[in-house]
PDB file of C-alpha atoms and ligand atoms in Angstrom:
ATOM      1  CA  MET K 199       0.000   0.000   0.000  1.00 77.00           C
ATOM      2  CA  ALA K 200       1.453   3.351  -1.028  1.00 90.00           C
ATOM      3  CA  ILE K 201       2.297   5.758   1.748  1.00 97.00           C
ATOM      4  CA  LYS K 202      -0.084   8.705   2.110  1.00 98.00           C
ATOM      5  CA  LEU K 203       1.486  12.107   2.673  1.00 98.00           C
ATOM      6  CA  TYR K 204      -0.661  14.931   4.024  1.00 98.00           C
ATOM      7  CA  ASP K 205       0.599  18.104   2.394  1.00 98.00           C
ATOM      8  CA  LEU K 206      -0.342  21.772   2.645  1.00 98.00           C
ATOM      9  CA  ARG K 207      -2.052  23.192  -0.430  1.00 98.00           C
ATOM     10  CA  LEU K 208      -2.533  26.826  -1.408  1.00 98.00           C
ATOM     11  CA  LYS K 209      -4.279  28.388  -4.394  1.00 97.00           C
ATOM     12  CA  GLY K 210      -3.362  26.927  -7.780  1.00 97.00           C
ATOM     13  CA  ASP K 211      -2.314  23.654  -6.135  1.00 97.00           C
ATOM     14  CA  ARG K 212       0.839  25.337  -4.821  1.00 98.00           C
ATOM     15  CA  ARG K 213       2.650  23.237  -2.217  1.00 98.00           C
ATOM     16  CA  PRO K 214       4.724  25.625  -0.105  1.00 98.00           C
ATOM     17  CA  SER K 215       5.456  23.698   3.096  1.00 98.00           C
ATOM     18  CA  PRO K 216       9.228  23.323   3.492  1.00 98.00           C
ATOM     19  CA  PHE K 217       8.687  20.538   6.029  1.00 98.00           C
ATOM     20  CA  CYS K 218       6.493  18.641   3.580  1.00 98.00           C
ATOM     21  CA  TRP K 219       9.184  19.079   0.942  1.00 98.00           C
ATOM     22  CA  ARG K 220      11.681  17.468   3.321  1.00 98.00           C
ATOM     23  CA  ALA K 221       9.327  14.529   3.704  1.00 98.00           C
ATOM     24  CA  LYS K 222       8.926  14.252  -0.075  1.00 98.00           C
ATOM     25  CA  PHE K 223      12.699  14.271  -0.583  1.00 98.00           C
ATOM     26  CA  ALA K 224      13.055  11.638   2.139  1.00 98.00           C
ATOM     27  CA  LEU K 225      10.441   9.421   0.501  1.00 98.00           C
ATOM     28  CA  ALA K 226      11.960   9.870  -2.956  1.00 98.00           C
ATOM     29  CA  HIS K 227      15.470   9.219  -1.605  1.00 97.00           C
ATOM     30  CA  THR K 228      14.219   5.994  -0.074  1.00 96.00           C
ATOM     31  CA  GLY K 229      12.737   4.969  -3.427  1.00 96.00           C
ATOM     32  CA  LEU K 230       9.179   4.908  -2.141  1.00 96.00           C
ATOM     33  CA  ALA K 231       5.971   5.773  -3.951  1.00 95.00           C
ATOM     34  CA  TRP K 232       3.453   7.930  -2.156  1.00 98.00           C
ATOM     35  CA  THR K 233       0.100   9.563  -2.728  1.00 98.00           C
ATOM     36  CA  GLU K 234      -0.568  13.086  -1.552  1.00 98.00           C
ATOM     37  CA  VAL K 235      -3.547  14.255   0.464  1.00 98.00           C
ATOM     38  CA  PRO K 236      -3.563  18.035   0.052  1.00 98.00           C
ATOM     39  CA  ILE K 237      -5.176  19.998   2.856  1.00 98.00           C
ATOM     40  CA  GLY K 238      -5.589  23.644   3.834  1.00 98.00           C
ATOM     41  CA  PHE K 239      -4.300  25.358   6.976  1.00 98.00           C
ATOM     42  CA  THR K 240      -7.616  24.868   8.761  1.00 98.00           C
ATOM     43  CA  ASP K 241      -8.329  21.262   7.768  1.00 97.00           C
ATOM     44  CA  LYS K 242      -7.006  20.008  11.086  1.00 96.00           C
ATOM     45  CA  ALA K 243      -9.565  17.183  11.346  1.00 98.00           C
ATOM     46  CA  ALA K 244      -7.752  15.365   8.529  1.00 98.00           C
ATOM     47  CA  LEU K 245      -4.673  15.106  10.761  1.00 98.00           C
ATOM     48  CA  ALA K 246      -6.418  13.901  13.901  1.00 97.00           C
ATOM     49  CA  PHE K 247      -5.593  10.233  13.137  1.00 97.00           C
ATOM     50  CA  ALA K 248      -1.932  11.132  13.716  1.00 98.00           C
ATOM     51  CA  GLN K 249      -2.653  13.393  16.681  1.00 97.00           C
ATOM     52  CA  SER K 250      -1.144  16.266  14.773  1.00 98.00           C
ATOM     53  CA  THR K 251      -2.157  19.799  13.911  1.00 98.00           C
ATOM     54  CA  LEU K 252       0.740  20.295  11.512  1.00 98.00           C
ATOM     55  CA  VAL K 253       1.923  18.782   8.254  1.00 98.00           C
ATOM     56  CA  PRO K 254       3.724  16.719   7.141  1.00 98.00           C
ATOM     57  CA  VAL K 255       2.024  13.614   8.402  1.00 98.00           C
ATOM     58  CA  ILE K 256       2.318  10.248   6.719  1.00 98.00           C
ATOM     59  CA  ASP K 257       0.135   7.185   6.908  1.00 98.00           C
ATOM     60  CA  ASP K 258       2.468   4.278   6.287  1.00 98.00           C
ATOM     61  CA  GLY K 259       0.135   1.325   5.851  1.00 96.00           C
ATOM     62  CA  GLY K 260      -1.832   2.234   8.971  1.00 97.00           C
ATOM     63  CA  THR K 261       1.089   3.643  10.970  1.00 98.00           C
ATOM     64  CA  PRO K 262       0.772   7.413  11.404  1.00 98.00           C
ATOM     65  CA  VAL K 263       3.976   9.440  11.657  1.00 98.00           C
ATOM     66  CA  LYS K 264       4.060  13.213  12.171  1.00 98.00           C
ATOM     67  CA  ASP K 265       6.935  15.702  11.871  1.00 98.00           C
ATOM     68  CA  SER K 266       9.444  15.723   9.015  1.00 98.00           C
ATOM     69  CA  TRP K 267      12.362  14.587  11.169  1.00 98.00           C
ATOM     70  CA  GLN K 268      10.328  11.759  12.711  1.00 98.00           C
ATOM     71  CA  ILE K 269       9.291  10.724   9.205  1.00 98.00           C
ATOM     72  CA  ALA K 270      12.954  10.582   8.191  1.00 98.00           C
ATOM     73  CA  LEU K 271      13.802   8.466  11.255  1.00 97.00           C
ATOM     74  CA  HIS K 272      10.829   6.201  10.569  1.00 98.00           C
ATOM     75  CA  LEU K 273      11.938   5.615   6.980  1.00 97.00           C
ATOM     76  CA  GLU K 274      15.497   4.968   8.142  1.00 96.00           C
ATOM     77  CA  ALA K 275      14.265   2.384  10.639  1.00 96.00           C
ATOM     78  CA  THR K 276      11.792   0.635   8.355  1.00 96.00           C
ATOM     79  CA  ARG K 277      13.582   0.822   4.981  1.00 94.00           C
ATOM     80  CA  PRO K 278      17.255   0.269   5.810  1.00 92.00           C
ATOM     81  CA  GLU K 279      18.052  -0.749   2.235  1.00 92.00           C
ATOM     82  CA  ARG K 280      18.184   2.919   1.056  1.00 91.00           C
ATOM     83  CA  PRO K 281      19.323   4.747   4.156  1.00 94.00           C
ATOM     84  CA  LEU K 282      18.987   8.486   4.460  1.00 96.00           C
ATOM     85  CA  PHE K 283      21.802   8.746   6.977  1.00 95.00           C
ATOM     86  CA  LYS K 284      23.948   5.577   6.865  1.00 88.00           C
ATOM     87  CA  SER K 285      25.798   6.385  10.132  1.00 94.00           C
ATOM     88  CA  THR K 286      25.163   8.059  13.467  1.00 95.00           C
ATOM     89  CA  GLN K 287      27.618  10.760  12.420  1.00 95.00           C
ATOM     90  CA  ALA K 288      25.669  11.466   9.226  1.00 95.00           C
ATOM     91  CA  ARG K 289      22.474  11.556  11.229  1.00 96.00           C
ATOM     92  CA  ALA K 290      23.957  14.066  13.662  1.00 97.00           C
ATOM     93  CA  PHE K 291      25.051  16.272  10.738  1.00 95.00           C
ATOM     94  CA  ALA K 292      21.552  15.976   9.289  1.00 97.00           C
ATOM     95  CA  GLU K 293      20.014  17.082  12.552  1.00 97.00           C
ATOM     96  CA  PHE K 294      22.385  20.030  12.664  1.00 97.00           C
ATOM     97  CA  ALA K 295      21.339  20.938   9.098  1.00 97.00           C
ATOM     98  CA  SER K 296      17.667  20.802  10.119  1.00 98.00           C
ATOM     99  CA  GLY K 297      18.316  23.048  13.092  1.00 98.00           C
ATOM    100  CA  TRP K 298      20.272  25.575  11.038  1.00 98.00           C
ATOM    101  CA  THR K 299      17.564  25.665   8.382  1.00 98.00           C
ATOM    102  CA  ASP K 300      14.738  25.961  10.921  1.00 98.00           C
ATOM    103  CA  GLN K 301      16.391  28.593  13.066  1.00 98.00           C
ATOM    104  CA  THR K 302      18.386  30.665  10.585  1.00 98.00           C
ATOM    105  CA  VAL K 303      17.149  30.125   7.043  1.00 98.00           C
ATOM    106  CA  HIS K 304      13.387  30.020   7.615  1.00 98.00           C
ATOM    107  CA  PRO K 305      13.235  33.077   9.902  1.00 98.00           C
ATOM    108  CA  GLY K 306      15.410  35.005   7.431  1.00 98.00           C
ATOM    109  CA  LEU K 307      13.277  34.051   4.456  1.00 98.00           C
ATOM    110  CA  PHE K 308       9.817  34.392   5.981  1.00 98.00           C
ATOM    111  CA  PRO K 309       9.630  38.232   6.077  1.00 98.00           C
ATOM    112  CA  LEU K 310      10.908  38.308   2.495  1.00 98.00           C
ATOM    113  CA  LEU K 311       7.944  36.307   1.204  1.00 98.00           C
ATOM    114  CA  VAL K 312       5.160  36.688   3.776  1.00 98.00           C
ATOM    115  CA  ALA K 313       2.872  38.976   1.747  1.00 98.00           C
ATOM    116  CA  ASP K 314       3.242  36.818  -1.366  1.00 98.00           C
ATOM    117  CA  LEU K 315       2.505  33.751   0.722  1.00 98.00           C
ATOM    118  CA  TYR K 316      -0.586  35.321   2.280  1.00 98.00           C
ATOM    119  CA  ASP K 317      -1.790  36.248  -1.182  1.00 98.00           C
ATOM    120  CA  LYS K 318      -1.763  32.553  -2.207  1.00 98.00           C
ATOM    121  CA  VAL K 319      -3.507  31.196   0.904  1.00 98.00           C
ATOM    122  CA  GLU K 320      -6.949  29.742   0.124  1.00 98.00           C
ATOM    123  CA  ASP K 321      -9.754  32.178   0.970  1.00 98.00           C
ATOM    124  CA  LYS K 322     -11.148  29.890   3.678  1.00 98.00           C
ATOM    125  CA  ASP K 323      -7.753  29.868   5.450  1.00 98.00           C
ATOM    126  CA  ARG K 324      -6.838  33.566   5.209  1.00 98.00           C
ATOM    127  CA  ALA K 325      -8.265  34.625   8.582  1.00 98.00           C
ATOM    128  CA  TYR K 326      -6.383  31.773  10.283  1.00 98.00           C
ATOM    129  CA  PHE K 327      -3.122  32.715   8.564  1.00 98.00           C
ATOM    130  CA  LEU K 328      -3.559  36.394   9.417  1.00 98.00           C
ATOM    131  CA  GLU K 329      -4.236  35.577  13.056  1.00 97.00           C
ATOM    132  CA  THR K 330      -1.420  33.040  13.547  1.00 98.00           C
ATOM    133  CA  ARG K 331       1.322  34.649  11.418  1.00 97.00           C
ATOM    134  CA  GLY K 332       0.296  38.245  12.115  1.00 97.00           C
ATOM    135  CA  LYS K 333       1.327  37.768  15.753  1.00 97.00           C
ATOM    136  CA  ARG K 334       4.931  37.496  14.622  1.00 96.00           C
ATOM    137  CA  PHE K 335       4.813  41.094  13.325  1.00 97.00           C
ATOM    138  CA  PRO K 336       2.675  43.043  15.799  1.00 97.00           C
ATOM    139  CA  GLY K 337       1.211  46.264  14.423  1.00 97.00           C
ATOM    140  CA  ARG K 338       2.527  45.731  10.892  1.00 98.00           C
ATOM    141  CA  THR K 339       0.839  44.466   7.761  1.00 98.00           C
ATOM    142  CA  PHE K 340       2.401  41.626   5.767  1.00 98.00           C
ATOM    143  CA  ASP K 341       2.899  44.068   2.859  1.00 98.00           C
ATOM    144  CA  GLU K 342       4.870  46.400   5.086  1.00 98.00           C
ATOM    145  CA  VAL K 343       6.955  43.571   6.555  1.00 98.00           C
ATOM    146  CA  GLN K 344       7.800  42.204   3.128  1.00 98.00           C
ATOM    147  CA  ARG K 345       8.582  45.604   1.612  1.00 98.00           C
ATOM    148  CA  THR K 346      10.899  46.554   4.464  1.00 98.00           C
ATOM    149  CA  ALA K 347      12.601  43.163   4.398  1.00 98.00           C
ATOM    150  CA  ARG K 348      13.275  43.438   0.671  1.00 98.00           C
ATOM    151  CA  GLU K 349      14.694  46.938   1.154  1.00 98.00           C
ATOM    152  CA  SER K 350      17.041  46.044   3.959  1.00 98.00           C
ATOM    153  CA  ALA K 351      17.287  42.346   4.809  1.00 98.00           C
ATOM    154  CA  ILE K 352      18.390  40.642   1.580  1.00 98.00           C
ATOM    155  CA  PRO K 353      22.178  40.981   2.129  1.00 98.00           C
ATOM    156  CA  ALA K 354      21.937  39.529   5.649  1.00 98.00           C
ATOM    157  CA  PHE K 355      19.758  36.664   4.439  1.00 98.00           C
ATOM    158  CA  ARG K 356      22.164  35.807   1.652  1.00 98.00           C
ATOM    159  CA  ALA K 357      25.123  36.034   4.033  1.00 98.00           C
ATOM    160  CA  SER K 358      23.365  33.609   6.369  1.00 98.00           C
ATOM    161  CA  LEU K 359      23.711  30.955   3.656  1.00 98.00           C
ATOM    162  CA  HIS K 360      27.534  30.978   3.842  1.00 98.00           C
ATOM    163  CA  PRO K 361      27.635  27.681   5.761  1.00 97.00           C
ATOM    164  CA  ALA K 362      25.904  26.013   2.814  1.00 98.00           C
ATOM    165  CA  ARG K 363      28.320  27.573   0.308  1.00 98.00           C
ATOM    166  CA  ARG K 364      31.221  26.305   2.387  1.00 97.00           C
ATOM    167  CA  ALA K 365      29.772  22.807   2.595  1.00 96.00           C
ATOM    168  CA  LEU K 366      29.199  22.822  -1.172  1.00 98.00           C
ATOM    169  CA  GLY K 367      32.665  24.132  -2.025  1.00 96.00           C
ATOM    170  CA  THR K 368      33.341  23.017  -5.559  1.00 93.00           C
ATOM    171  CA  GLY K 369      31.348  19.848  -5.028  1.00 95.00           C
ATOM    172  CA  VAL K 370      28.025  18.680  -6.344  1.00 97.00           C
ATOM    173  CA  TYR K 371      25.880  18.510  -3.222  1.00 98.00           C
ATOM    174  CA  LEU K 372      26.179  19.786   0.341  1.00 97.00           C
ATOM    175  CA  CYS K 373      26.467  16.132   1.385  1.00 96.00           C
ATOM    176  CA  GLY K 374      29.140  15.323  -1.219  1.00 95.00           C
ATOM    177  CA  GLU K 375      28.704  13.321  -4.395  1.00 95.00           C
ATOM    178  CA  HIS K 376      25.146  12.346  -3.573  1.00 96.00           C
ATOM    179  CA  PRO K 377      22.343  14.439  -2.157  1.00 97.00           C
ATOM    180  CA  GLY K 378      21.441  14.013   1.498  1.00 97.00           C
ATOM    181  CA  TRP K 379      19.410  15.587   4.257  1.00 98.00           C
ATOM    182  CA  ALA K 380      21.276  18.916   4.369  1.00 98.00           C
ATOM    183  CA  ASP K 381      20.558  19.330   0.656  1.00 98.00           C
ATOM    184  CA  TYR K 382      16.925  18.420   1.188  1.00 98.00           C
ATOM    185  CA  ALA K 383      16.467  20.818   4.112  1.00 98.00           C
ATOM    186  CA  LEU K 384      17.897  23.858   2.323  1.00 98.00           C
ATOM    187  CA  ALA K 385      16.297  23.059  -1.047  1.00 98.00           C
ATOM    188  CA  SER K 386      12.950  22.690   0.736  1.00 98.00           C
ATOM    189  CA  ALA K 387      13.267  26.225   2.118  1.00 98.00           C
ATOM    190  CA  LEU K 388      13.971  27.557  -1.375  1.00 98.00           C
ATOM    191  CA  LEU K 389      11.043  25.543  -2.780  1.00 98.00           C
ATOM    192  CA  TRP K 390       8.797  27.217  -0.199  1.00 98.00           C
ATOM    193  CA  CYS K 391       9.721  30.564  -1.709  1.00 98.00           C
ATOM    194  CA  ARG K 392       9.505  29.312  -5.285  1.00 98.00           C
ATOM    195  CA  ALA K 393       5.937  28.080  -4.715  1.00 98.00           C
ATOM    196  CA  VAL K 394       4.559  31.428  -3.629  1.00 98.00           C
ATOM    197  CA  SER K 395       6.829  34.230  -4.794  1.00 98.00           C
ATOM    198  CA  SER K 396       8.784  35.509  -7.769  1.00 97.00           C
ATOM    199  CA  PHE K 397      11.356  36.846  -5.295  1.00 98.00           C
ATOM    200  CA  LYS K 398      14.809  35.361  -5.914  1.00 98.00           C
ATOM    201  CA  PRO K 399      16.424  34.487  -2.593  1.00 98.00           C
ATOM    202  CA  LEU K 400      19.760  33.782  -4.306  1.00 98.00           C
ATOM    203  CA  ALA K 401      21.771  36.309  -6.303  1.00 98.00           C
ATOM    204  CA  GLU K 402      22.333  35.260  -9.928  1.00 98.00           C
ATOM    205  CA  ASP K 403      26.039  34.605  -9.367  1.00 97.00           C
ATOM    206  CA  ASP K 404      25.545  32.666  -6.137  1.00 98.00           C
ATOM    207  CA  ALA K 405      27.352  29.296  -6.166  1.00 97.00           C
ATOM    208  CA  LEU K 406      24.152  27.840  -4.723  1.00 98.00           C
ATOM    209  CA  VAL K 407      22.219  28.611  -7.936  1.00 98.00           C
ATOM    210  CA  PRO K 408      23.596  25.648  -9.950  1.00 98.00           C
ATOM    211  CA  TRP K 409      23.208  23.473  -6.859  1.00 98.00           C
ATOM    212  CA  PHE K 410      19.526  24.463  -6.529  1.00 98.00           C
ATOM    213  CA  GLU K 411      18.998  23.758 -10.235  1.00 98.00           C
ATOM    214  CA  ARG K 412      20.358  20.263  -9.588  1.00 98.00           C
ATOM    215  CA  MET K 413      18.010  19.910  -6.626  1.00 98.00           C
ATOM    216  CA  LEU K 414      15.051  20.901  -8.818  1.00 98.00           C
ATOM    217  CA  ASP K 415      16.038  18.142 -11.269  1.00 98.00           C
ATOM    218  CA  LEU K 416      16.272  15.388  -8.662  1.00 98.00           C
ATOM    219  CA  TYR K 417      13.792  12.531  -8.568  1.00 98.00           C
ATOM    220  CA  ASP K 418      12.163  13.035 -11.908  1.00 98.00           C
ATOM    221  CA  SER K 419      12.287  16.823 -11.496  1.00 98.00           C
ATOM    222  CA  MET K 420       9.892  16.668  -8.580  1.00 98.00           C
ATOM    223  CA  GLY K 421      10.738  20.207  -7.451  1.00 98.00           C
ATOM    224  CA  ARG K 422      10.801  21.734 -10.921  1.00 98.00           C
ATOM    225  CA  ARG K 423       7.429  20.236 -11.835  1.00 98.00           C
ATOM    226  CA  ALA K 424       5.691  21.669  -8.778  1.00 97.00           C
ATOM    227  CA  PRO K 425       3.515  24.746  -9.387  1.00 96.00           C
ATOM    228  CA  ALA K 426       5.687  27.827  -8.959  1.00 96.00           C
ATOM    229  CA  THR K 427       5.238  31.579  -9.002  1.00 91.00           C
ATOM    230  CA  SER K 428       7.424  33.400 -11.497  1.00 78.00           C
TER     231      SER K 428
HETATM  232  N1  GSH V 900       8.633  20.451  13.196  1.00 72.68           N
HETATM  233  C1  GSH V 900       7.601  20.214  12.207  1.00 72.68           C
HETATM  234  C2  GSH V 900       7.086  21.542  11.697  1.00 72.68           C
HETATM  235  C3  GSH V 900       5.860  21.376  10.810  1.00 72.68           C
HETATM  236  C4  GSH V 900       5.187  22.690  10.441  1.00 72.68           C
HETATM  237  O1  GSH V 900       5.438  23.748  11.053  1.00 72.68           O
HETATM  238  N2  GSH V 900       4.311  22.633   9.432  1.00 72.68           N
HETATM  239  C5  GSH V 900       3.570  23.802   8.996  1.00 72.68           C
HETATM  240  C6  GSH V 900       3.615  23.913   7.480  1.00 72.68           C
HETATM  241  S1  GSH V 900       5.209  24.360   6.904  1.00 72.68           S
HETATM  242  C7  GSH V 900       2.105  23.606   9.340  1.00 72.68           C
HETATM  243  O2  GSH V 900       1.596  22.508   9.310  1.00 72.68           O
HETATM  244  N3  GSH V 900       1.397  24.694   9.638  1.00 72.68           N
HETATM  245  C8  GSH V 900      -0.012  24.615   9.909  1.00 72.68           C
HETATM  246  C9  GSH V 900      -0.437  25.649  10.876  1.00 72.68           C
HETATM  247  O3  GSH V 900       0.342  26.542  11.182  1.00 72.68           O
HETATM  248  O4  GSH V 900      -1.563  25.558  11.319  1.00 72.68           O
HETATM  249  C10 GSH V 900       8.190  19.331  11.097  1.00 72.68           C
HETATM  250  O5  GSH V 900       9.419  19.276  10.956  1.00 72.68           O
HETATM  251  O6  GSH V 900       7.422  18.657  10.404  1.00 72.68           O
END
């Protein structure tokens, strides 16, 4: 039975969730087929079987697993033939990459795309998004936050990606010759932006541009084929 992946959907079948993208990369890496169950921000009842209020959630033949990292660990434990991590050291590096992406990359990127993201949220979910995300920017509209961020925060955001440029060096992937979790985590953040905004988080001459193009091509061009905003 194919795994079911509960994924966030916005207008035009856009799939922005960076955590869902991590789960998709993990599934594809492991060579698994899956079917997607797209839901909106407020369709929480669909996730109750997994005792979750957030996506991604998977249903693996009756076993519910929530949280992108837990999904990765579950796949590692149940499908050891195509391991995501291979060693405890690789797993520790992967966890570090998740933490860096969650705590540096996402917060840096969010203000740069928040108004574009809000614009793509399904009408039925807009009040929920405004209420939950608006709290992060008290007294300011998403338009104002995004405009100010694009005027002043792009250099700092791009500088925050130096660790990834260093890991890439002159190589092919952040994880070396083959893509791994660090690649998936950062590419997922950039796919979040690509789904909802024409904003280019990377400068044209950034060494990460050819890397991201490679990431878009992976697994039958899964990332490139996804609805984007250009
Ligand atoms: N730590 C979780 C984070 C999941 C998460 O924050 N998901 C967001 C989408 S990117 C979500 O479901 N948001 C729904 C909401 O805010 O109600 C993971 O790694 O899966």
